[in-house]
Short mmCIF file of C-alpha atoms and ligand atoms in Angstrom, two decimals:
data_model
loop_
_atom_site.label_atom_id
_atom_site.label_comp_id
_atom_site.label_asym_id
_atom_site.label_seq_id
_atom_site.Cartn_x
_atom_site.Cartn_y
_atom_site.Cartn_z
CA UNK Y 1 0.00 0.00 0.00
CA UNK Y 2 1.45 3.35 -1.08
CA UNK Y 3 0.15 6.42 0.71
CA UNK Y 4 0.83 9.84 -0.77
CA UNK Y 5 -0.31 12.78 1.31
CA UNK Y 6 -0.65 16.02 -0.63
CA UNK Y 7 -1.47 19.61 0.26
CA UNK Y 8 -4.93 19.94 -1.23
CA UNK Y 9 -7.51 18.90 -3.81
CA UNK Y 10 -5.59 20.44 -6.71
CA UNK Y 11 -2.39 18.62 -5.90
CA UNK Y 12 -4.35 15.37 -5.47
CA UNK Y 13 -5.93 15.89 -8.88
CA UNK Y 14 -2.72 16.66 -10.73
CA UNK Y 15 -0.84 13.74 -9.15
CA UNK Y 16 -3.69 11.34 -9.99
CA UNK Y 17 -3.84 12.62 -13.57
CA UNK Y 18 -0.07 12.17 -13.94
CA UNK Y 19 -0.33 8.55 -12.77
CA UNK Y 20 -3.16 7.81 -15.22
CA UNK Y 21 -1.31 9.57 -18.00
CA UNK Y 22 1.86 7.51 -17.34
CA UNK Y 23 -0.25 4.36 -17.45
CA UNK Y 24 -1.63 5.32 -20.87
CA UNK Y 25 1.82 6.32 -22.15
CA UNK Y 26 3.28 2.97 -21.10
CA UNK Y 27 0.32 1.07 -22.53
CA UNK Y 28 -1.81 3.04 -25.01
CA UNK Y 29 -4.34 0.19 -24.96
CA UNK Y 30 -4.86 0.48 -21.21
CA UNK Y 31 -8.17 -0.46 -19.65
CA UNK Y 32 -9.11 2.34 -17.26
CA UNK Y 33 -11.61 1.87 -14.43
CA UNK Y 34 -13.35 5.18 -13.78
CA UNK Y 35 -15.39 6.73 -10.99
CA UNK Y 36 -17.89 9.56 -10.78
CA UNK Y 37 -18.61 12.03 -7.97
CA UNK Y 38 -16.88 15.24 -6.89
CA UNK Y 39 -13.50 13.73 -6.11
CA UNK Y 40 -12.33 12.78 -9.63
CA UNK Y 41 -13.62 15.96 -11.30
CA UNK Y 42 -10.29 17.77 -10.87
CA UNK Y 43 -8.41 14.70 -12.12
CA UNK Y 44 -10.60 14.61 -15.23
CA UNK Y 45 -9.97 18.34 -15.83
CA UNK Y 46 -6.22 17.70 -15.61
CA UNK Y 47 -6.52 14.77 -18.03
CA UNK Y 48 -8.42 16.97 -20.50
CA UNK Y 49 -5.67 19.53 -20.14
CA UNK Y 50 -2.95 16.95 -20.81
CA UNK Y 51 -4.94 15.75 -23.82
CA UNK Y 52 -5.21 19.30 -25.18
CA UNK Y 53 -1.45 19.67 -24.78
CA UNK Y 54 -1.07 16.42 -26.77
CA UNK Y 55 0.61 14.75 -23.81
CA UNK Y 56 -1.90 11.91 -23.70
CA UNK Y 57 -3.75 9.99 -26.40
CA UNK Y 58 -6.93 8.13 -25.44
CA UNK Y 59 -7.46 6.75 -28.97
CA UNK Y 60 -6.91 3.10 -28.02
CA UNK Y 61 -7.96 3.24 -24.38
CA UNK Y 62 -10.95 1.28 -23.04
CA UNK Y 63 -12.92 2.43 -20.03
CA UNK Y 64 -15.21 0.78 -17.49
CA UNK Y 65 -17.11 2.83 -14.97
CA UNK Y 66 -17.72 1.57 -11.47
CA UNK Y 67 -21.43 2.15 -11.27
CA UNK Y 68 -24.71 3.59 -12.50
CA UNK Y 69 -28.02 4.36 -10.83
CA UNK Y 70 -30.77 1.83 -11.29
CA UNK Y 71 -33.83 2.81 -13.31
CA UNK Y 72 -32.34 5.95 -14.80
CA UNK Y 73 -32.03 6.66 -18.53
CA UNK Y 74 -28.62 7.40 -20.04
CA UNK Y 75 -29.85 10.81 -21.17
CA UNK Y 76 -30.99 11.78 -17.68
CA UNK Y 77 -28.77 14.57 -16.33
CA UNK Y 78 -28.37 12.68 -13.03
CA UNK Y 79 -27.11 9.53 -14.71
CA UNK Y 80 -23.46 8.59 -14.55
CA UNK Y 81 -23.54 8.20 -18.34
CA UNK Y 82 -24.36 11.91 -18.54
CA UNK Y 83 -21.74 12.76 -15.91
CA UNK Y 84 -18.96 10.94 -17.72
CA UNK Y 85 -19.91 12.32 -21.10
CA UNK Y 86 -20.01 15.90 -19.85
CA UNK Y 87 -17.03 15.82 -17.53
CA UNK Y 88 -14.60 13.76 -19.57
CA UNK Y 89 -15.53 11.81 -22.67
CA UNK Y 90 -16.73 14.65 -24.86
CA UNK Y 91 -13.46 16.51 -24.33
CA UNK Y 92 -11.03 13.69 -25.17
CA UNK Y 93 -10.54 11.27 -28.07
CA UNK Y 94 -11.67 8.02 -26.43
CA UNK Y 95 -13.86 6.26 -29.05
CA UNK Y 96 -17.34 5.96 -27.57
CA UNK Y 97 -17.47 2.28 -28.53
CA UNK Y 98 -14.58 1.78 -26.08
CA UNK Y 99 -16.59 3.27 -23.22
CA UNK Y 100 -18.46 0.97 -20.83
CA UNK Y 101 -20.89 1.99 -18.10
CA UNK Y 102 -23.48 -0.37 -16.60
CA UNK Y 103 -26.93 0.11 -18.10
CA UNK Y 104 -29.05 1.01 -15.09
CA UNK Y 105 -32.14 0.76 -17.25
CA UNK Y 106 -31.57 -2.76 -18.58
CA UNK Y 107 -34.69 -4.95 -18.67
CA UNK Y 108 -32.85 -7.86 -17.13
CA UNK Y 109 -30.49 -6.53 -14.47
CA UNK Y 110 -28.93 -9.89 -13.66
CA UNK Y 111 -28.04 -10.40 -17.32
CA UNK Y 112 -26.67 -6.87 -17.52
CA UNK Y 113 -24.39 -7.52 -14.53
CA UNK Y 114 -23.08 -10.72 -16.10
CA UNK Y 115 -22.61 -8.95 -19.44
CA UNK Y 116 -20.62 -6.19 -17.75
CA UNK Y 117 -18.35 -8.67 -16.01
CA UNK Y 118 -17.73 -10.58 -19.23
CA UNK Y 119 -16.87 -7.35 -21.10
CA UNK Y 120 -14.24 -6.56 -18.46
CA UNK Y 121 -12.89 -10.08 -18.72
CA UNK Y 122 -12.80 -9.91 -22.53
CA UNK Y 123 -10.52 -6.86 -22.28
CA UNK Y 124 -8.18 -8.76 -19.97
CA UNK Y 125 -9.29 -6.92 -16.82
CA UNK Y 126 -8.88 -3.37 -15.60
CA UNK Y 127 -5.30 -2.06 -15.64
CA UNK Y 128 -5.87 0.82 -13.26
CA UNK Y 129 -9.03 1.46 -11.27
CA UNK Y 130 -9.69 4.98 -9.97
CA UNK Y 131 -11.70 5.05 -6.76
CA UNK Y 132 -13.23 7.71 -4.59
CA UNK Y 133 -14.40 6.78 -1.11
CA UNK Y 134 -17.72 7.44 0.60
CA UNK Y 135 -17.78 9.02 4.06
CA UNK Y 136 -19.18 5.63 5.11
CA UNK Y 137 -16.18 3.82 3.63
CA UNK Y 138 -17.89 2.60 0.48
CA UNK Y 139 -16.05 2.03 -2.81
CA UNK Y 140 -18.14 1.95 -5.94
CA UNK Y 141 -21.55 1.49 -4.36
CA UNK Y 142 -20.38 -1.35 -2.15
CA UNK Y 143 -21.95 -0.19 1.08
CA UNK Y 144 -21.08 -1.07 4.72
CA UNK Y 145 -21.70 -4.71 5.70
CA UNK Y 146 -20.55 -5.62 2.24
CA UNK Y 147 -19.99 -9.12 0.95
CA UNK Y 148 -16.35 -9.09 -0.19
CA UNK Y 149 -17.08 -11.89 -2.69
CA UNK Y 150 -19.46 -10.00 -4.99
CA UNK Y 151 -19.01 -9.05 -8.62
CA UNK Y 152 -21.13 -6.53 -10.55
CA UNK Y 153 -24.56 -6.56 -8.92
CA UNK Y 154 -27.61 -4.54 -7.99
CA UNK Y 155 -27.12 -2.74 -4.67
CA UNK Y 156 -29.41 -0.91 -2.30
CA UNK Y 157 -27.88 2.41 -1.41
CA UNK Y 158 -27.04 3.18 2.19
CA UNK Y 159 -28.96 5.99 3.91
CA UNK Y 160 -25.70 8.01 4.19
CA UNK Y 161 -25.02 7.62 0.48
CA UNK Y 162 -28.53 8.82 -0.40
CA UNK Y 163 -28.03 11.77 1.93
CA UNK Y 164 -24.59 12.60 0.49
CA UNK Y 165 -25.71 12.27 -3.14
CA UNK Y 166 -28.89 14.29 -2.61
CA UNK Y 167 -26.75 17.39 -3.28
CA UNK Y 168 -26.98 16.53 -6.98
CA UNK Y 169 -30.79 16.09 -6.92
CA UNK Y 170 -33.68 18.41 -6.19
CA UNK Y 171 -34.31 16.62 -2.89
CA UNK Y 172 -33.45 13.45 -1.01
CA UNK Y 173 -36.57 11.66 -2.26
CA UNK Y 174 -35.40 12.01 -5.87
CA UNK Y 175 -32.16 10.07 -5.30
CA UNK Y 176 -32.45 6.53 -6.72
CA UNK Y 177 -32.46 3.93 -3.98
CA UNK Y 178 -30.58 1.34 -6.00
CA UNK Y 179 -27.63 1.14 -8.35
CA UNK Y 180 -25.61 -1.32 -10.37
CA UNK Y 181 -22.06 -1.46 -9.07
CA UNK Y 182 -18.92 -3.42 -9.73
CA UNK Y 183 -18.51 -5.68 -6.73
CA UNK Y 184 -15.54 -5.82 -4.38
CA UNK Y 185 -14.22 -8.87 -6.23
CA UNK Y 186 -14.36 -6.99 -9.52
CA UNK Y 187 -12.51 -4.04 -7.99
CA UNK Y 188 -9.91 -6.25 -6.29
CA UNK Y 189 -9.19 -7.97 -9.63
CA UNK Y 190 -7.90 -4.67 -11.08
CA UNK Y 191 -4.17 -4.79 -11.63
CA UNK Y 192 -3.63 -1.40 -10.00
CA UNK Y 193 -5.88 0.71 -7.80
CA UNK Y 194 -5.65 4.44 -7.26
CA UNK Y 195 -7.86 5.79 -4.49
CA UNK Y 196 -8.21 9.54 -4.19
CA UNK Y 197 -9.71 11.34 -1.21
CA UNK Y 198 -10.07 14.97 -0.27
CA UNK Y 199 -11.56 16.92 2.61
CA UNK Y 200 -12.23 16.43 6.29
CA UNK Y 201 -15.49 14.62 5.57
CA UNK Y 202 -13.44 11.64 4.37
CA UNK Y 203 -10.92 11.62 7.26
CA UNK Y 204 -12.69 9.01 9.37
CA UNK Y 205 -13.30 6.66 6.44
CA UNK Y 206 -9.67 7.04 5.32
CA UNK Y 207 -8.40 6.32 8.83
CA UNK Y 208 -10.53 3.19 9.20
CA UNK Y 209 -9.58 2.02 5.70
CA UNK Y 210 -5.85 2.33 6.24
CA UNK Y 211 -5.41 1.75 9.97
CA UNK Y 212 -8.40 -0.36 10.93
CA UNK Y 213 -8.85 -4.06 10.46
CA UNK Y 214 -10.24 -5.49 7.24
CA UNK Y 215 -13.93 -5.31 8.02
CA UNK Y 216 -17.09 -5.56 5.89
CA UNK Y 217 -18.38 -2.55 7.86
CA UNK Y 218 -15.69 -0.50 6.07
CA UNK Y 219 -15.76 -1.83 2.50
CA UNK Y 220 -12.61 0.07 1.45
CA UNK Y 221 -10.59 -1.69 4.17
CA UNK Y 222 -10.32 -4.71 1.83
CA UNK Y 223 -7.87 -2.63 -0.21
CA UNK Y 224 -5.24 -3.42 2.45
CA UNK Y 225 -5.08 -6.85 0.79
CA UNK Y 226 -4.53 -5.54 -2.76
CA UNK Y 227 -0.98 -5.90 -4.02
CA UNK Y 228 -0.76 -2.61 -5.92
CA UNK Y 229 -2.83 0.12 -4.35
CA UNK Y 230 -1.96 3.80 -4.10
CA UNK Y 231 -3.84 6.30 -1.97
CA UNK Y 232 -3.54 9.99 -2.82
CA UNK Y 233 -5.03 11.84 0.09
CA UNK Y 234 -5.02 15.53 0.83
CA UNK Y 235 -4.05 16.86 4.27
CA UNK Y 236 -7.64 17.27 5.42
CA UNK Y 237 -8.60 13.71 4.47
CA UNK Y 238 -5.39 12.44 6.10
CA UNK Y 239 -5.97 14.41 9.31
CA UNK Y 240 -6.88 11.34 11.38
CA UNK Y 241 -4.01 9.14 10.23
C1 F6R J 1 -18.66 6.97 -7.83
C2 F6R J 1 -18.53 6.01 -6.73
C3 F6R J 1 -18.53 6.41 -5.31
C4 F6R J 1 -17.82 7.74 -5.02
C5 F6R J 1 -17.93 8.12 -3.55
C6 F6R J 1 -17.31 9.46 -3.24
O1 F6R J 1 -18.66 6.32 -9.08
O2 F6R J 1 -18.48 4.86 -7.02
O3 F6R J 1 -17.93 5.40 -4.55
O4 F6R J 1 -16.48 7.64 -5.39
O5 F6R J 1 -19.28 8.14 -3.17
O6 F6R J 1 -18.05 10.45 -3.89
P1 F6R J 1 -17.54 11.95 -3.94
O7 F6R J 1 -16.31 11.94 -4.76
O8 F6R J 1 -18.66 12.71 -4.60
O9 F6R J 1 -17.28 12.36 -2.53
#
């Protein structure tokens, strides 16, 4: 486990972008695992910047997102499809046929989860998975009291997640109660993991993840068992370490 503590959000974002960019330089056909939420926004801005400076070429890259809300259309502004398109994909040259995000609106969710897993497998697995962390210690939407053995599956969102994500919706009631998420097993199969965390609100989750025991109550704590995981944490998020 590599822990890099940085000054602030901006430094976290530029360091994370540099790591992703090196990955793509070393292997232009890299399979990137991507996250949504506030944490990676700065990283995505930096990546767009590197792309504009011709320092990174996404032309042969494949991407797999961690999760998508259940029962939401791709065009919906709250969907993670919309988020990814408008915060990254439309500004870089990744071919859209190389982009994968679970279809939260699939008729048969079980089939969709299996399909997603087999697409990842077909590409030889994720080379580097970017993760944020929930204040409750979740990764992807693998909520506390997680089963560490799961692959992509339908999850019921934790009350704290609904509360936290309500900032993107008109009210708490509008937040979907379920989502499709890569499971812990899927995440742990990634060759490399890069977890980024910023702000005091994440300090407790970061502390439990890094210093606590591996515990299903803190889903991210399983990362202690991954052989190539890097945490980039700003001072505020590292304040309890
Ligand atoms: C997003 C995801 C979540 C977020 C986490 C932190 O695809 O899977 O685990 O990374 O909820 O969200 P932010 O970054 O908004 O604090």
